[in-house]
Tab-separated table of C-alpha atoms in Angstrom:
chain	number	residue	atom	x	y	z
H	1	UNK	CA	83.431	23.699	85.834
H	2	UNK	CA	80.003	23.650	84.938
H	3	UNK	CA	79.101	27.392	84.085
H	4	UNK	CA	75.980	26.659	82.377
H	5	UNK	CA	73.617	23.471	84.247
H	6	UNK	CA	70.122	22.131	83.620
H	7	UNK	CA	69.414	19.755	86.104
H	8	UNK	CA	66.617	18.234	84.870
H	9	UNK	CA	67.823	15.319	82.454
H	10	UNK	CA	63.994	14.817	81.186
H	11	UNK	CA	60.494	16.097	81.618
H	12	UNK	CA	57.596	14.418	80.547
H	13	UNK	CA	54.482	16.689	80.178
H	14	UNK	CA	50.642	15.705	78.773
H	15	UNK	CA	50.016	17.530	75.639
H	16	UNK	CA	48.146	21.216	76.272
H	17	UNK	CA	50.120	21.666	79.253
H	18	UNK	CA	52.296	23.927	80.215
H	19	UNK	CA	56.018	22.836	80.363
H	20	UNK	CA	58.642	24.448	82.080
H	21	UNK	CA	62.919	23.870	80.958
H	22	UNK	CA	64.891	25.363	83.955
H	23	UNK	CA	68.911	26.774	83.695
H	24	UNK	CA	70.822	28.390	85.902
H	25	UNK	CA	74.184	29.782	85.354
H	26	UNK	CA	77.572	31.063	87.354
H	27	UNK	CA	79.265	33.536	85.224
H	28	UNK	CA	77.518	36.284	85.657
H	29	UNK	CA	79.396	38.200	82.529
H	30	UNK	CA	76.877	36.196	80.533
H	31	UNK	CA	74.790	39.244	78.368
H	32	UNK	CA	72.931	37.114	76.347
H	33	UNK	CA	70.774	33.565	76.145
H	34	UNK	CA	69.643	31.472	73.954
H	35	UNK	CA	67.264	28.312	74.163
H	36	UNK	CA	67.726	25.161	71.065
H	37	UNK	CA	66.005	22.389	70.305
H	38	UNK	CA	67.853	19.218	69.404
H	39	UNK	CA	65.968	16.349	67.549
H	40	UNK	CA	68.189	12.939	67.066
H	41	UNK	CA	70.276	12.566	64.438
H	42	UNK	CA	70.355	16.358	63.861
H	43	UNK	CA	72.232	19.221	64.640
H	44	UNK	CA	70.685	21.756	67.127
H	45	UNK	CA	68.582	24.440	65.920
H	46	UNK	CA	67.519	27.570	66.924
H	47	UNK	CA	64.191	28.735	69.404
H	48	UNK	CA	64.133	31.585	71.574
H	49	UNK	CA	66.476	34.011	73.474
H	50	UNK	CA	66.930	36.912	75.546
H	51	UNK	CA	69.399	39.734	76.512
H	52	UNK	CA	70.283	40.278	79.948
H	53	UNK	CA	68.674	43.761	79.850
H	54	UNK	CA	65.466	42.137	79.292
H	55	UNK	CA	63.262	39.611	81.837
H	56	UNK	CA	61.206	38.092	79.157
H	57	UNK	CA	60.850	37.432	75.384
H	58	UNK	CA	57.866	35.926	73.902
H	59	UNK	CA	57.584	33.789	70.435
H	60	UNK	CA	54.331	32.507	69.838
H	61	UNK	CA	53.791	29.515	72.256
H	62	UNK	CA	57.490	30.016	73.871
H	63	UNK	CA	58.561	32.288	76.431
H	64	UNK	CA	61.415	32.859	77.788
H	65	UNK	CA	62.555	34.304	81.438
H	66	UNK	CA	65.146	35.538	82.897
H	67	UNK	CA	65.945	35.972	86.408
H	68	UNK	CA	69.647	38.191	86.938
H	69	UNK	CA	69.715	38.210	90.468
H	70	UNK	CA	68.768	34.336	90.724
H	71	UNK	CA	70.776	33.290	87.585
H	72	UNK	CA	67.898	31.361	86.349
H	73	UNK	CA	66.002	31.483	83.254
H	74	UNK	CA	63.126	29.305	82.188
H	75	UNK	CA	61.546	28.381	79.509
H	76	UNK	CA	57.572	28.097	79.334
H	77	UNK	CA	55.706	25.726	76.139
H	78	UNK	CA	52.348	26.867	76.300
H	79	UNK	CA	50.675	24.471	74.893
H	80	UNK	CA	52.691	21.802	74.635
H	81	UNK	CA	52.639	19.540	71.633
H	82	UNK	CA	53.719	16.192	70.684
H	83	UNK	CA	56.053	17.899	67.895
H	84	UNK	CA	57.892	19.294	71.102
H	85	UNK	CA	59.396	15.970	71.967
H	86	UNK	CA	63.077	16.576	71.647
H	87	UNK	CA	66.070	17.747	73.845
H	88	UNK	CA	66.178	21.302	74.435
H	89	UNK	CA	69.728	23.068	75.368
H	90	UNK	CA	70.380	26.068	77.344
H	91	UNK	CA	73.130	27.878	75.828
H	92	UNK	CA	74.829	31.597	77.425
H	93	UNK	CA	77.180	33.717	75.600
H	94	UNK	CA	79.167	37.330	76.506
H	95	UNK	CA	80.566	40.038	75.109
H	96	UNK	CA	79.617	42.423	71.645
H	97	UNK	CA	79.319	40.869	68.164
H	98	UNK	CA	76.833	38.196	69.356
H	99	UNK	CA	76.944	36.070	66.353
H	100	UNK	CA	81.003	36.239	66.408
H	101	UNK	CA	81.030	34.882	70.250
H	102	UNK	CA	81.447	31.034	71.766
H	103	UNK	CA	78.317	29.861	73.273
H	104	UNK	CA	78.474	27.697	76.693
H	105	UNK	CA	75.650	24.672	76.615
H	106	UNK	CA	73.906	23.317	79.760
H	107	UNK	CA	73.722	19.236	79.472
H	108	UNK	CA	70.114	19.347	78.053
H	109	UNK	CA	66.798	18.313	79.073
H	110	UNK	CA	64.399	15.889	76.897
H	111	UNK	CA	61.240	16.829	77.177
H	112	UNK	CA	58.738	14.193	76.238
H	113	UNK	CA	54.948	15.199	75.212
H	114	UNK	CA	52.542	12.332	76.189
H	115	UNK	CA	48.565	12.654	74.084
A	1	UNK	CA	74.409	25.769	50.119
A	2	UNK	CA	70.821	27.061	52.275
A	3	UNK	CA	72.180	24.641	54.884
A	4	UNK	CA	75.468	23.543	56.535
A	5	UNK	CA	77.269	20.279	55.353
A	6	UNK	CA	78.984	18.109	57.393
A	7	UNK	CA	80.387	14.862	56.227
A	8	UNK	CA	81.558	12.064	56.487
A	9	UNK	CA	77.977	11.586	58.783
A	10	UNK	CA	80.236	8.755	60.753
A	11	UNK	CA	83.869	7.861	61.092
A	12	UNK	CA	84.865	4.811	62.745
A	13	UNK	CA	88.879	5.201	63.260
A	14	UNK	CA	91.199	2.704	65.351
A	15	UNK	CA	93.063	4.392	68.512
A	16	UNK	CA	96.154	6.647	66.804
A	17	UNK	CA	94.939	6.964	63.314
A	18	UNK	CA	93.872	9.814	62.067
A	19	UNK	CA	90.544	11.806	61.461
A	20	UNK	CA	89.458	14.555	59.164
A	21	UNK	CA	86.303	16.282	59.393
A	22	UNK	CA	84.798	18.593	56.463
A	23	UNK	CA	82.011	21.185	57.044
A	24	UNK	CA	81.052	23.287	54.537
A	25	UNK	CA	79.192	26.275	56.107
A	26	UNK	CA	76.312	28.448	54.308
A	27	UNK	CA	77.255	30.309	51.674
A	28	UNK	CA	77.834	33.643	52.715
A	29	UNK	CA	77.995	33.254	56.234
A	30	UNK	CA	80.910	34.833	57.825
A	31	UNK	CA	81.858	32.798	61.085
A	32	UNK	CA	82.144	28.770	61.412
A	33	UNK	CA	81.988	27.277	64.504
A	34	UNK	CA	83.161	23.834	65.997
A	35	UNK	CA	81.972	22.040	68.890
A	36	UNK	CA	82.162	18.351	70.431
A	37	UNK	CA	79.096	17.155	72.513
A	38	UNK	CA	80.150	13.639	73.958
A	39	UNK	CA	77.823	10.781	74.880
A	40	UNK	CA	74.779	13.250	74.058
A	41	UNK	CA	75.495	15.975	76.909
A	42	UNK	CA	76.732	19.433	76.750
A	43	UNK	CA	77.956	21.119	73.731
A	44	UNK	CA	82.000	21.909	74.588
A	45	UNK	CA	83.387	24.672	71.889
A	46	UNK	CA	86.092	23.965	70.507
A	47	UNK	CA	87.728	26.557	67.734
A	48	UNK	CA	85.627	29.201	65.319
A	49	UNK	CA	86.738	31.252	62.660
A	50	UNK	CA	85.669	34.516	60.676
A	51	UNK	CA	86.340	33.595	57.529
A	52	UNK	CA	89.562	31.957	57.142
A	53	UNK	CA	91.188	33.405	60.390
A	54	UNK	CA	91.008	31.623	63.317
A	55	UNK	CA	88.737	34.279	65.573
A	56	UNK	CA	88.556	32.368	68.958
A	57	UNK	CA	90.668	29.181	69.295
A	58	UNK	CA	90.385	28.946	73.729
A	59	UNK	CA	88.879	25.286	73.408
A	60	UNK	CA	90.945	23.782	70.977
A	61	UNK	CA	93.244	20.833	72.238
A	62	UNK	CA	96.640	21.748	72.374
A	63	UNK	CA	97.570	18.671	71.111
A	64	UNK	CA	96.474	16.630	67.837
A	65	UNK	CA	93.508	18.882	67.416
A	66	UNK	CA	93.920	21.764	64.089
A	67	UNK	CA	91.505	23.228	62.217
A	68	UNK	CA	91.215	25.629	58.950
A	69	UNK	CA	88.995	27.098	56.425
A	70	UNK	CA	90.575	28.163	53.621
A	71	UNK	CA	88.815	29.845	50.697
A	72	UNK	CA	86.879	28.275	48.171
A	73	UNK	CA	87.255	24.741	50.507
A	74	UNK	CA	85.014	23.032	53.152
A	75	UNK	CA	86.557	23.733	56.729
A	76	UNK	CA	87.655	21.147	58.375
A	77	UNK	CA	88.652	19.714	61.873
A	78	UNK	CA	91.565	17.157	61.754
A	79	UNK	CA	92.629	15.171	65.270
A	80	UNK	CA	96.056	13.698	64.871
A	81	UNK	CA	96.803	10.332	66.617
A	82	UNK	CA	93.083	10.076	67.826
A	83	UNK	CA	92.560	8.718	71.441
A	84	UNK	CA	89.188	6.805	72.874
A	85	UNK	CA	88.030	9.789	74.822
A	86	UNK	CA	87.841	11.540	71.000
A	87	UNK	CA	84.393	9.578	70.364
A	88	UNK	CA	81.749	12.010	69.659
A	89	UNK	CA	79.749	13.926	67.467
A	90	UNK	CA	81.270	17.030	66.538
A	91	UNK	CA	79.079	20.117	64.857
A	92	UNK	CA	79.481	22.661	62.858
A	93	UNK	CA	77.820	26.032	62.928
A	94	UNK	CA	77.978	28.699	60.881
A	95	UNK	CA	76.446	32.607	61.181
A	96	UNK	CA	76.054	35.224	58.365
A	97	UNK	CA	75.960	38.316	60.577
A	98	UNK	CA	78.089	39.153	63.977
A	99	UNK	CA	75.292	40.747	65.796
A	100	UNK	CA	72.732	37.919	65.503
A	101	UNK	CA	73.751	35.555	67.533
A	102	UNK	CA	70.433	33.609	67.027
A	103	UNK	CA	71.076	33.048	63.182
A	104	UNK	CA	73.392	30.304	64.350
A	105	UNK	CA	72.562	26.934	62.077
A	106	UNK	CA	73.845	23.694	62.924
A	107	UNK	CA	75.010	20.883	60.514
A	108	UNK	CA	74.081	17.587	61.507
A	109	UNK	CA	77.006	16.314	63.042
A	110	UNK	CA	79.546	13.697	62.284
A	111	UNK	CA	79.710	10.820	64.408
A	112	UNK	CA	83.332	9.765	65.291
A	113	UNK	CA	83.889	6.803	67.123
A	114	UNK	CA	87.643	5.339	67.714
A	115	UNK	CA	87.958	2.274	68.626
């Protein structure tokens, strides 16, 4: 079963703009959530994430939300930039010892910045 | 290493013969990850160890999959007897500290295909 999804395969936003990566989840021991960025050929890296005690964390143009009762979180690219293009993975893990712990991956959604 | 090796980058293997992955994590870093992400969707985990003790093994194959790091050695992921449904890339991850589950880096992959 899917526990993590993102149901939007790609999103195609014009550069300055505000984009928007949606994930929702069903296991609601999930504590902790983390957003990567995947460019081909490489391995995933690291860009944001947020605790479940927390609604929203904020990195210079990325924010991330979090919505408990909805199991949904969001991420928000304000402004967008061509660099951006890639595929970017919503990933949930539980339990202490964060870096020790499995993560669960939605399917991914490639976001595509047009000039 | 600042970064996490993976080789071979691709493996081409006929159906039944075997394959042996290598990953050699960042030096330092505590806990080495595995995962399989098939035709480009969701990350599946598959084994990760602290050190050279297997720490959480829940997606590992039962069969024809086995894994180790030993000291001193790359980690690897070995699939016995490999089957079509075995194409994929499969990462390696590695974190220095238990609590940060952020500090998470990726190799970039190695590409298996069996024919």
């Amino acid at each position: 079963d899917q526990q993590v999804k993102q149901n939007s395969p790609s999103l195609s936003v014009q550069e300055g703009r505000i984009s928007i990566l949606n994930c929702d989840y069903t296991n609601s021991m999930f504590d902790y959530f983390l957003w990567y960025k995947k460019y081909p050929a490489e391995g995933p890296t690291f860009l944001i994430s947020i605790s479940s005690i927390k609604d929203k964390n904020e990195d210079g143009r990325f924010t991330v939300f979090l919505n408990k009762s909805a199991k949904h979180l969001s991420l928000h690219i304000v402004p967008s930039q061509p660099g951006d293009s890639a595929v970017y993975f919503c990933a949930a893990s539980e339990g202490p010892n964060r870096g020790a712990q499995k993560l669960v991956f939605g399917q991914g959604t490639r976001l595509t910045i047009n000039p | 290493g600042e970064e996490v090796a993976q080789t071979p980058k691709h493996l081409v293997r006929g159906e039944g013969q075997k394959a042996k992955l290598y990953c050699a994590p960042i030096k330092g870093h505590s806990y080495v990850f595995w995962y399989q992400q098939v035709l480009k969707n969701e990350f599946k985990f598959l084994i990760s160890f602290q050190n050279e003790n297997v720490f959480d093994e829940t997606g590992m194959p039962k069969e024809r999959f086995s894994a180790k790091c030993l000291p001193n050695s790359p980690c690897s992921l070995e699939i016995q007897a490999t089957k079509l449904e075995d194409s994929a890339v499969y990462f390696c991850a590695s974190s220095l500290q238990p609590e940060q589950n952020e500090k998470l880096f990726f190799g970039s992959g190695t590409q298996l295909s069996v024919l």
